[in-house]
XYZ file of C-alpha atoms in Angstrom:
406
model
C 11.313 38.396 -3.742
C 11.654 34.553 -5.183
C 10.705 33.814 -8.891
C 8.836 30.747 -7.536
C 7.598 29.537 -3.772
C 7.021 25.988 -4.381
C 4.810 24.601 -1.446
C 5.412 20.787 -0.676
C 8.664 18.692 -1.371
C 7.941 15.640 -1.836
C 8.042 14.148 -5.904
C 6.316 16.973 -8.058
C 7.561 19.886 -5.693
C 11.008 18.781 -5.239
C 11.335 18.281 -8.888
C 9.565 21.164 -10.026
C 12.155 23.196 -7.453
C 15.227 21.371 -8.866
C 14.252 22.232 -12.777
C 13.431 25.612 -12.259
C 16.496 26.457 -10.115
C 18.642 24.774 -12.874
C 17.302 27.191 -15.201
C 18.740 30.069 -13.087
C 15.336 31.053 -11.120
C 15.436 31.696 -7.085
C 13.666 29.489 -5.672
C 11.914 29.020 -2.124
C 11.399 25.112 -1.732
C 8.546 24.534 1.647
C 6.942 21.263 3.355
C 5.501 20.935 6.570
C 7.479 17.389 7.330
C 10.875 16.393 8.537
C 13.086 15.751 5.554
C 14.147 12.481 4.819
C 10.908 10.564 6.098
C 8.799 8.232 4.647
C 4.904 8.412 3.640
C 2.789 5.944 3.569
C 2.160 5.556 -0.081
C 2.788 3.993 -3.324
C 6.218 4.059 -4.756
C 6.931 2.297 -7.645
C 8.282 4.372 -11.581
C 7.914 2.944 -14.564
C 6.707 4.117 -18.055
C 8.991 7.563 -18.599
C 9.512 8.072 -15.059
C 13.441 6.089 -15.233
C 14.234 8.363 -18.046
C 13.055 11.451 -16.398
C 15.463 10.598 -13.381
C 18.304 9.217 -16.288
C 18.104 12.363 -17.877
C 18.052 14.553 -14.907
C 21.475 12.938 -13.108
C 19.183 11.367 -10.686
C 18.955 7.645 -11.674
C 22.796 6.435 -10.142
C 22.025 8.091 -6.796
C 18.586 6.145 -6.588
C 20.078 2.883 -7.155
C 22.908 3.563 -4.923
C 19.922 3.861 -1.977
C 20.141 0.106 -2.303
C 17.001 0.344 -4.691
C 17.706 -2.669 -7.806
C 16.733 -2.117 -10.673
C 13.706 -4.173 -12.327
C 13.872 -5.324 -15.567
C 11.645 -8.730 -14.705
C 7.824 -7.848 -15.500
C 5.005 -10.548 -14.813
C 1.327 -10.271 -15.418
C -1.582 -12.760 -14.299
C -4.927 -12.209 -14.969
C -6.333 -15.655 -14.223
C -5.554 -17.229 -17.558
C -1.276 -17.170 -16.907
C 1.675 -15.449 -15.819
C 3.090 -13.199 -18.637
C 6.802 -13.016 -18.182
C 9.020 -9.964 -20.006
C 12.504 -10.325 -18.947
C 16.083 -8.269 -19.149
C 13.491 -5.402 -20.426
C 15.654 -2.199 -20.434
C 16.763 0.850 -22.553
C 20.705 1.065 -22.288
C 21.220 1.070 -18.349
C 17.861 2.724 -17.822
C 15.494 -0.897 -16.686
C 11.765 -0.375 -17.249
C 11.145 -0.158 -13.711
C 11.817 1.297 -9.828
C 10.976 1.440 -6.655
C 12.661 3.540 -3.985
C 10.953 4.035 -0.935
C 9.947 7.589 -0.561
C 12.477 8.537 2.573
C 15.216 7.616 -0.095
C 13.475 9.118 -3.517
C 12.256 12.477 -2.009
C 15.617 12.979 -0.439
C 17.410 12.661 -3.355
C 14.984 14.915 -4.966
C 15.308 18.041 -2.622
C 19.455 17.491 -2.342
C 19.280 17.745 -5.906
C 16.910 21.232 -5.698
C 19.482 22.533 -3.074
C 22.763 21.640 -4.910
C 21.135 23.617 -7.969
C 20.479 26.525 -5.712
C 17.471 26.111 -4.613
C 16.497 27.145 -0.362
C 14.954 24.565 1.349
C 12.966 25.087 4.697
C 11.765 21.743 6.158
C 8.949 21.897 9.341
C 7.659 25.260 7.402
C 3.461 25.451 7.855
C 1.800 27.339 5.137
C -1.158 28.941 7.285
C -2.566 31.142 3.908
C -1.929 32.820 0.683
C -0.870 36.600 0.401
C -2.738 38.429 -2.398
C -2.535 41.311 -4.538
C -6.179 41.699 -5.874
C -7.024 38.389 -7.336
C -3.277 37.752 -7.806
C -1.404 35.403 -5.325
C 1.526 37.130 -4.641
C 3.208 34.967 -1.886
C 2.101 33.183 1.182
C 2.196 33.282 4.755
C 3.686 30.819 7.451
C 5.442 29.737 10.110
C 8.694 27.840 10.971
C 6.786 24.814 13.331
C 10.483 24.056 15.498
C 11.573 27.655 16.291
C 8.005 28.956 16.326
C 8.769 31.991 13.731
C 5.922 33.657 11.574
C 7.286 35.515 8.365
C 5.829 36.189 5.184
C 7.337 35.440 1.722
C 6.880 36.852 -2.047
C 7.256 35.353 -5.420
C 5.823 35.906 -8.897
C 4.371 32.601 -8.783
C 3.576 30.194 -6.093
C 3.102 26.554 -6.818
C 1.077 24.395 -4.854
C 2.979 20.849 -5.102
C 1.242 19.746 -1.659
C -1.156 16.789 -2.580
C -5.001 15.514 -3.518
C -6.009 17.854 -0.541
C -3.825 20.709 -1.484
C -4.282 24.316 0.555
C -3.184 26.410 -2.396
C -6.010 24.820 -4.421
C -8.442 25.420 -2.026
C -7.392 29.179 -1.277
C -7.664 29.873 -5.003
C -10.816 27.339 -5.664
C -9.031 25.102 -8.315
C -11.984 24.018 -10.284
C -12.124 20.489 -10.637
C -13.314 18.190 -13.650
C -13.210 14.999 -15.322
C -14.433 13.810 -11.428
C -15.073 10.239 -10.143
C -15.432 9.371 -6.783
C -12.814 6.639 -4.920
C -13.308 3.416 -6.364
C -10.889 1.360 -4.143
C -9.187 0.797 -1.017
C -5.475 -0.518 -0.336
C -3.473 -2.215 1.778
C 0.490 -2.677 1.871
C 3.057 -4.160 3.998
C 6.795 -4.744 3.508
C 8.671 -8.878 3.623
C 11.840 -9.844 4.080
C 12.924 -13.330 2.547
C 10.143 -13.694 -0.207
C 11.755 -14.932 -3.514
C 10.233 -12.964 -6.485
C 10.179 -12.138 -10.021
C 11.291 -8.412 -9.427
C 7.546 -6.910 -10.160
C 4.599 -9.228 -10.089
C 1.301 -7.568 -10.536
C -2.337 -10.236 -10.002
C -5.713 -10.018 -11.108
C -8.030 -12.535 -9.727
C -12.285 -10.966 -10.364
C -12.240 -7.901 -8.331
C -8.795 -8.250 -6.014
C -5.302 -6.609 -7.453
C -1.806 -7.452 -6.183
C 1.347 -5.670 -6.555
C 4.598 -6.816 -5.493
C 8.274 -5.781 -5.964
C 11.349 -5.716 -4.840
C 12.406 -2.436 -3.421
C 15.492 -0.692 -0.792
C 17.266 -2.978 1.664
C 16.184 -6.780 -0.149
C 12.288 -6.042 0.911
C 9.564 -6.788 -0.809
C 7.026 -4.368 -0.946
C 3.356 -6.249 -1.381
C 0.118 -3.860 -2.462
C -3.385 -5.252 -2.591
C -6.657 -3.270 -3.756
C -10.075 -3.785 -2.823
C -13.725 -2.551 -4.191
C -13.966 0.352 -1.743
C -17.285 -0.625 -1.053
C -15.472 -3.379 0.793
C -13.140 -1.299 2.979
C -15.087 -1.837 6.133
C -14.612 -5.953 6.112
C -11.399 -5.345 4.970
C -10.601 -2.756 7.951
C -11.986 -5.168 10.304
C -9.763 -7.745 9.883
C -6.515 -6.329 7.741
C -3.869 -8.918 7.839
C -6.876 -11.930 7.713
C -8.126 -10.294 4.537
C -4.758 -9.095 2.716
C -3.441 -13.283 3.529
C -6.915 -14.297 1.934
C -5.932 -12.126 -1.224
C -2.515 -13.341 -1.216
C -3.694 -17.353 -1.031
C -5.475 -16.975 -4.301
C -2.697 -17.202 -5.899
C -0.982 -20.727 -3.970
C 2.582 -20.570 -5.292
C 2.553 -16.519 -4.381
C 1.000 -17.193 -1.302
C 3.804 -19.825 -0.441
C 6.509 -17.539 -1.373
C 4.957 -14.659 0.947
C 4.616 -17.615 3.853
C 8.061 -18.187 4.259
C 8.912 -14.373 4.609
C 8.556 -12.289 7.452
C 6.522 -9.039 7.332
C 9.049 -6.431 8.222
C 6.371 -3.542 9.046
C 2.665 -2.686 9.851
C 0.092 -2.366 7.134
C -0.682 1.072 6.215
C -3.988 1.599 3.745
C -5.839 4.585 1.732
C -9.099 4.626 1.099
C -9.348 8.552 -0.135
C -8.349 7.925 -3.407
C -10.800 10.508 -5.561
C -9.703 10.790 -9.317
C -9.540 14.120 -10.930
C -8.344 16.720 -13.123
C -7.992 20.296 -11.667
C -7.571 23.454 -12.914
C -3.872 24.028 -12.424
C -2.668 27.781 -12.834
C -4.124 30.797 -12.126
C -3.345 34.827 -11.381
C 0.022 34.555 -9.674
C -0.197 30.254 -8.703
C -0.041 26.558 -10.011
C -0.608 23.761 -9.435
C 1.675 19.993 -10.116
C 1.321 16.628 -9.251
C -1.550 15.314 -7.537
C -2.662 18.474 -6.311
C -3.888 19.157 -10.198
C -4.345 15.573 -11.226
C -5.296 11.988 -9.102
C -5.593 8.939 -10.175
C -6.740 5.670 -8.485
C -3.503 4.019 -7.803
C -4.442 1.046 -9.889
C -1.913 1.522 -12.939
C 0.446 3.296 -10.342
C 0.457 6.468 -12.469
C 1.647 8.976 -9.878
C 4.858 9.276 -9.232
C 5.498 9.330 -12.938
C 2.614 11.930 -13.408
C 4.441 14.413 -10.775
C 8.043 13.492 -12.552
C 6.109 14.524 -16.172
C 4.174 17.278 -15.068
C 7.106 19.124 -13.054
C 9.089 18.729 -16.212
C 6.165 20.524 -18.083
C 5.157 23.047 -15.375
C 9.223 24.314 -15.186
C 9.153 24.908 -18.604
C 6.271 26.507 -18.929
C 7.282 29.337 -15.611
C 10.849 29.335 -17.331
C 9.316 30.488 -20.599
C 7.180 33.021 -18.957
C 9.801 34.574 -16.012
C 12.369 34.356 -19.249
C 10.061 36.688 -21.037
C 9.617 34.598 -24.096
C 6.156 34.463 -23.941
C 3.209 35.791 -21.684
C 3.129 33.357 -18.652
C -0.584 32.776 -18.459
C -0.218 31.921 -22.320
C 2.590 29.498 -21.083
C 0.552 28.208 -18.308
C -2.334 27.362 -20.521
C 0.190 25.418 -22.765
C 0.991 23.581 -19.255
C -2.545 22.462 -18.734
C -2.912 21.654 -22.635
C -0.226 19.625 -22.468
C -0.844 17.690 -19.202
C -4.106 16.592 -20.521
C -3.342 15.354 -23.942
C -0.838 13.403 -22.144
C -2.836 12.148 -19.095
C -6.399 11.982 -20.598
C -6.551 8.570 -22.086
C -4.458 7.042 -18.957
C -6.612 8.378 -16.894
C -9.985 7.137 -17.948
C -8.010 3.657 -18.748
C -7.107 3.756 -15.098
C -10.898 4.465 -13.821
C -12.296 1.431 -16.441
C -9.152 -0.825 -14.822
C -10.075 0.443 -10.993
C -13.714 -0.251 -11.583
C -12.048 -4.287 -11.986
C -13.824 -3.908 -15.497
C -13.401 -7.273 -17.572
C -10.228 -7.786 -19.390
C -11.232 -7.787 -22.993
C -11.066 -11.156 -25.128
C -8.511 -9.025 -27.491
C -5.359 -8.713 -24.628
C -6.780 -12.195 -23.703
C -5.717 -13.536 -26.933
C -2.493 -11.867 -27.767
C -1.213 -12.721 -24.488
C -1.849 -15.881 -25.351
C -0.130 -15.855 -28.790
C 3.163 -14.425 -26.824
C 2.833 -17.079 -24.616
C 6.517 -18.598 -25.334
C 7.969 -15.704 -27.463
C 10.500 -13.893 -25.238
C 11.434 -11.364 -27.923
C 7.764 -10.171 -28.362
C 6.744 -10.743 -24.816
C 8.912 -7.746 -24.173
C 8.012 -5.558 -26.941
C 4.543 -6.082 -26.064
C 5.817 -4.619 -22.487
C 7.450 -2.036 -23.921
C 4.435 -0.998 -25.856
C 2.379 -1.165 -22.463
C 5.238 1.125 -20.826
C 4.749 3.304 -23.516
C 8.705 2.619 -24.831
C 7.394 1.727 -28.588
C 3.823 2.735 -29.467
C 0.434 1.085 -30.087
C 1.075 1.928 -33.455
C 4.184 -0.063 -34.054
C 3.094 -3.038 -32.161
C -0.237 -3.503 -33.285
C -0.399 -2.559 -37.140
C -1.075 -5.490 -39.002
C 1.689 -7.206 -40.196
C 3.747 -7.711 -36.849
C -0.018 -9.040 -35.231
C 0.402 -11.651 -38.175
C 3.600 -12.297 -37.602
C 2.911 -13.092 -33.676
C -0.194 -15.003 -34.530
C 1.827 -17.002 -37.431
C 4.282 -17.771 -34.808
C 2.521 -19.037 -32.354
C 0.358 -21.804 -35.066
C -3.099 -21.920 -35.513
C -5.104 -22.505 -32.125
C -4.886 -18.704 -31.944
C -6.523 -16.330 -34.370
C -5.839 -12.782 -35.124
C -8.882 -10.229 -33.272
């Protein structure tokens, strides 16, 4: 019998593993892949995510993957690029990007140094009940063939948007809106860059930063209403993107693309339901967003770290653990809620209001409050302290009189 069965190790499910075992629990750590790999998907942390992995132990052995640190953050929405620079807490830089072969592998070495066991190529086939309670699941070992059956007080389903654990339980969902864009990425060698470059030209997005090995990772997002022209002609369309902007299109030019494309266009955004008798849910299998403000990884890293403490106050017996639970889902929404319908207004390619417009404009020049006004947007100061009055009349003063407080 295992306090927890954590199904999927990848970023919520390898952390959530690694923070409960560290708080003495036995843990049973699954995934149905080989471990390391890659997956095709979006990798960049910023906003708490660096402290998270500072705070954890983590952060050396991700740079030591070859992944640099980023403390260069650019912003063009048409009007200019917005450049923070040297932007960093201590040693902990705003921003990182490991590839996911490298981050999830750190991840579950961590969960297995603090105890926890680890069983790669394992297929969860279905959920073992007691009444309405999940007490366990059912599965196989996919290289030597081997059925068995395994028990826990709680099983947590850490394996993704189309999770099998929230289907078997029927995870209600809310908060729902359908996929609003599609994405492309590819990977270049040689292409001079800022560190992290993110463009908005009308209804086309570009991300690009540096990541492992010297590459440059490069995403672009579409209306998905578009994905079928896009899909037709992938590398003609992404090179279109990338031309709209001539001196980033230059830079890509003289690189090399290092890899194929890969793409998503199942992006739905919601909130689910995440615990129930006996399970739980973390990551994206309780809560997707579009990756337009490239929430996710930093949503597992946060919601792990609230999950674990939430199952370590119940197993610990300081509290009932559906009470605890229900503190877990309180908490993940007063955190996520006004990110996530931000997100959904930004993925929609809703106008950028004259307001940002403006003080953008007004920092154009400052350095110093260039990066607090990062900061603020990576949630490192708040709104609060940026925006009340005086220090918006002290920008505005500062930068003379073509630009006018909002």
């Amino acid at each position: 019998m295992y306090d927890a069965i954590v199904i999927g190790a990848r970023c919520a499910g390898g952390a959530t593993a690694m923070l409960l075992a560290r708080r003495g629990h036995r843990v049973l750590l699954l995934d149905r892949g080989d471990f390391p790999s890659d997956v095709p998907q979006g990798h960049f942390i910023h906003r708490h995510g660096p402290k998270r992995l500072a705070d954890w132990g983590l952060l050396e052995r991700i740079v030591g993957t070859n992944c640099p640190p980023l403390t260069t953050h650019l912003t063009d929405f048409g009007d200019f690029p917005l450049i923070g620079r040297d932007i960093r807490m201590g040693d902990v830089a705003w921003g990182y990007a490991p590839r996911r072969r490298q981050l999830d592998q750190v991840l579950v070495e961590a969960a297995v140094e603090a105890g926890v066991e680890f069983r790669s190529n394992f297929l969860v086939e279905n959920c073992r009940w007691d009444g309405d309670r999940v007490k366990g699941i059912r599965g196989r070992d996919r290289r030597q063939h081997i059925s068995c059956t395994e028990e826990a007080l709680i099983t947590v389903g850490a394996d993704g948007r189309n999770s099998s654990l929230a289907r078997a339980v029927g995870a209600a969902s809310y908060e729902e809106t359908p996929t609003l864009t599609c994405w492309y990425f590819s990977y270049w060698s040689g292409v001079s860059t800022e560190g992290f470059e993110w463009y908005l030209r009308k209804n086309r997005v570009i991300f690009a930063f540096r990541t492992n090995d010297d590459l440059t990772a490069i995403f672009i997002g579409w209306p998905i209403n578009e994905f079928a022209s896009v899909r037709a002609d992938i590398e003609g369309q992404f090179m279109r993107v990338v031309d709209m902007i001539p001196e980033f299109g230059e830079r890509v030019r003289s690189g090399r693309r290092e890899e194929r494309f890969y793409g998503a266009a199942d992006l739905p955004n919601y909130l689910r339901r995440p615990f129930g008798p006996g399970w739980a849910l973390v990551g994206d299998a309780g809560c997707h967003k579009d990756p337009m403000m490239a929430h996710g990884i930093c949503d597992a890293f946060r919601d792990a770290d609230f999950l674990a403490t939430a199952i370590h106050e119940g197993l610990a017996g300081q509290c009932p653990l559906d009470d605890a639970l229900m503190r877990y889902e309180r908490r993940r929404n007063e955190d996520t809620m006004a990110e996530y319908r931000e997100n959904i207004a930004a993925a929609r390619f809703a106008p950028i209001s004259p307001e940002l417009l403006q003080i953008r404009l007004a920092l154009r020049g400052n350095q110093e409050d260039t990066n607090r006004f990062i900061m603020m947007l990576e949630g490192w100061i708040s709104h609060e302290e940026f925006f009340n009055p005086e220090n918006l009349q002290r920008i505005m003063a500062k930068a003379g009189c073509q630009v006018r407080p909002a």
